[in-house]
């Protein structure tokens, strides 16, 4: 038996496209909507305040894909020249449970998170998006812009805010140079949120609220990818609340708050089981805390591409080498 090992460079060299990310994420969400997945809430450990290491197992029944991601979020890492998000994905054979691949999960995590936002925006954004507000202009913000660069032909302005001014400035410069997107740096969270058709919040984990629903304009779609930061009662204020998994969001909220009964799951909308936006005036809040099904579906495709191209290293693996007590030598 062998385990395919793919480094970050191997994963990138597969050439998997933005469109493939969006298609795979939508497919996984649709299976989630049809209740054809196992994706338990992620348990975590927290070696430093406001950091995490999460275990994220998933099984997709329709495509018979199984595996787990072990992912870290340490948001001071960039000061040591390390990424804030790092991770490894292990895939398993769905018939035997045998491990089949170990894949770097950092880039996949960044890309698939942005792809989920893009799929949600395709489904839930108001018509003719002209303005986007983005708060927290770190790595995720960059991947979000990359993933959505071709989606809104009428886009006129992206307003960006970050507490770290040099990061905000380089975000604006890089987006202009690389993606031809005009980012207007603004000086407060409210300025970024007010008047925006789509609001994306990509800060690190926040303890105190900095986002307030009264700033959100009628018809806007709000897409947080981080934990905390929104005012306590926000889930009751939105006209429609959508999560990627009620079970996972409930677990994150730790019983301190109930998800309103009328809420939808994104997979139900993507699978066409329930309507998402039904009027241009609705203010929709869509919390996507991140599902392992995306990582596992994408990692499978990445392995397929790597095998076709002969990339990666095959590690020998023999599950039967340990001694069996009592068995003949
Ligand atoms: N939902 C998912 O599936 C998923 C996946 C990956 C990452 N994430 C989350 O995305 C978030 C961003 O990750 P990242 O890799 O971009 O991190 P990052 O450290 O690169 O960027 C975070 C940015 O937020 C800014 N920030 C922090 N506090 C702020 C505040 N109060 N106001 C404005 N800006 C503030 C920081 O200065 C930084 O620029 C994290 O919370 C991470 O856990 C979610």
CSV table of C-alpha atoms and ligand atoms in Angstrom, one decimal, residues 42 52 54 56 69 71-78 83-85 106 109-114 116-117 134-144 161-165 167-168 188-189 201-206 208-211 224-229 244 248 287-291 294-295, ligand 1:
chain,number,residue,atom,x,y,z
A,42,UNK,CA,-15.2,20.6,14.7
A,52,UNK,CA,-7.1,27.2,17.4
A,54,UNK,CA,-9.4,22.1,14.7
A,56,UNK,CA,-12.4,18.3,10.8
A,69,UNK,CA,-8.3,18.0,8.0
A,71,UNK,CA,-6.0,22.8,10.7
A,72,UNK,CA,-4.5,25.7,12.7
A,73,UNK,CA,-5.3,29.4,13.0
A,74,UNK,CA,-2.5,31.4,14.7
A,75,UNK,CA,-3.0,35.0,13.6
A,76,UNK,CA,0.3,36.4,14.9
A,77,UNK,CA,2.2,33.9,12.7
A,78,UNK,CA,2.8,36.4,9.9
A,83,UNK,CA,1.0,31.6,7.5
A,84,UNK,CA,-1.8,32.3,9.9
A,85,UNK,CA,-3.6,29.2,8.6
A,106,UNK,CA,-3.2,25.6,3.8
A,109,UNK,CA,-8.4,26.0,3.1
A,110,UNK,CA,-7.9,29.6,1.8
A,111,UNK,CA,-9.3,28.8,-1.7
A,112,UNK,CA,-12.2,26.8,-0.6
A,113,UNK,CA,-13.3,29.4,2.1
A,114,UNK,CA,-13.4,32.0,-0.6
A,116,UNK,CA,-17.9,29.1,-0.4
A,117,UNK,CA,-18.4,32.8,-0.2
A,134,UNK,CA,-14.6,44.1,3.3
A,135,UNK,CA,-13.4,44.3,6.9
A,136,UNK,CA,-10.1,42.5,7.7
A,137,UNK,CA,-7.9,42.7,4.7
A,138,UNK,CA,-5.5,39.8,5.4
A,139,UNK,CA,-5.1,36.6,3.5
A,140,UNK,CA,-8.8,35.6,3.3
A,141,UNK,CA,-9.8,39.0,1.9
A,142,UNK,CA,-7.2,38.5,-0.9
A,143,UNK,CA,-8.5,35.0,-1.7
A,144,UNK,CA,-12.1,36.4,-1.7
A,161,UNK,CA,-11.1,48.5,6.4
A,162,UNK,CA,-8.4,46.9,8.7
A,163,UNK,CA,-7.0,48.0,12.0
A,164,UNK,CA,-3.5,47.4,10.5
A,165,UNK,CA,-3.1,50.4,8.2
A,167,UNK,CA,-1.8,45.9,5.5
A,168,UNK,CA,-4.8,47.8,4.2
A,188,UNK,CA,-14.0,52.6,10.2
A,189,UNK,CA,-15.9,49.4,10.2
A,201,UNK,CA,-15.9,40.2,7.3
A,202,UNK,CA,-12.6,38.4,7.4
A,203,UNK,CA,-11.0,39.4,10.7
A,204,UNK,CA,-9.3,37.1,13.1
A,205,UNK,CA,-11.3,35.7,16.0
A,206,UNK,CA,-12.9,38.7,17.8
A,208,UNK,CA,-15.9,42.0,21.4
A,209,UNK,CA,-18.6,43.1,18.8
A,210,UNK,CA,-17.4,45.6,16.2
A,211,UNK,CA,-20.1,45.0,13.5
A,224,UNK,CA,-18.7,36.6,7.8
A,225,UNK,CA,-16.1,33.9,7.7
A,226,UNK,CA,-14.7,34.3,11.2
A,227,UNK,CA,-16.0,33.6,14.7
A,228,UNK,CA,-17.3,36.5,16.9
A,229,UNK,CA,-17.3,40.2,16.1
A,244,UNK,CA,-23.4,26.4,6.3
A,248,UNK,CA,-21.7,23.5,13.7
A,287,UNK,CA,-22.4,32.6,8.4
A,288,UNK,CA,-20.1,30.0,6.9
A,289,UNK,CA,-17.8,28.7,9.6
A,290,UNK,CA,-16.3,26.2,7.2
A,291,UNK,CA,-17.1,22.6,6.5
A,294,UNK,CA,-15.2,21.1,1.1
A,295,UNK,CA,-11.7,20.1,2.1
B,1,LIG,N1,-15.0,30.0,7.6
B,1,LIG,C1,-14.0,29.4,7.2
B,1,LIG,O1,-14.1,28.4,6.6
B,1,LIG,C2,-12.6,29.9,7.4
B,1,LIG,C3,-11.5,29.3,6.8
B,1,LIG,C4,-10.3,29.9,7.0
B,1,LIG,C5,-10.1,31.0,7.8
B,1,LIG,N2,-11.3,31.5,8.4
B,1,LIG,C6,-11.2,32.7,9.3
B,1,LIG,O2,-10.9,33.8,8.4
B,1,LIG,C7,-10.4,34.8,9.3
B,1,LIG,C8,-9.3,35.6,8.5
B,1,LIG,O3,-8.2,34.7,8.3
B,1,LIG,P1,-6.9,35.2,7.5
B,1,LIG,O4,-6.1,34.0,7.1
B,1,LIG,O5,-7.3,36.2,6.5
B,1,LIG,O6,-6.2,36.0,8.7
B,1,LIG,P2,-5.2,37.2,8.6
B,1,LIG,O7,-4.5,37.3,9.9
B,1,LIG,O8,-4.4,37.1,7.3
B,1,LIG,O9,-6.2,38.4,8.4
B,1,LIG,C9,-7.0,38.9,9.4
B,1,LIG,C10,-7.1,40.4,9.3
B,1,LIG,O10,-8.0,41.0,10.2
B,1,LIG,C11,-7.5,42.2,10.7
B,1,LIG,N3,-8.2,42.5,11.9
B,1,LIG,C12,-8.1,41.9,13.1
B,1,LIG,N4,-8.9,42.5,14.0
B,1,LIG,C13,-9.5,43.5,13.3
B,1,LIG,C14,-10.5,44.5,13.7
B,1,LIG,N5,-11.0,44.6,14.9
B,1,LIG,N6,-11.0,45.3,12.8
B,1,LIG,C15,-10.5,45.2,11.5
B,1,LIG,N7,-9.6,44.4,11.1
B,1,LIG,C16,-9.1,43.5,12.0
B,1,LIG,C17,-6.0,41.9,10.8
B,1,LIG,O11,-5.3,43.1,11.0
B,1,LIG,C18,-5.7,41.1,9.6
B,1,LIG,O12,-5.3,42.0,8.5
B,1,LIG,C19,-10.0,34.2,10.6
B,1,LIG,O13,-10.9,34.5,11.6
B,1,LIG,C20,-10.0,32.7,10.2
B,1,LIG,O14,-10.3,31.9,11.3
B,1,LIG,C21,-12.5,31.0,8.2
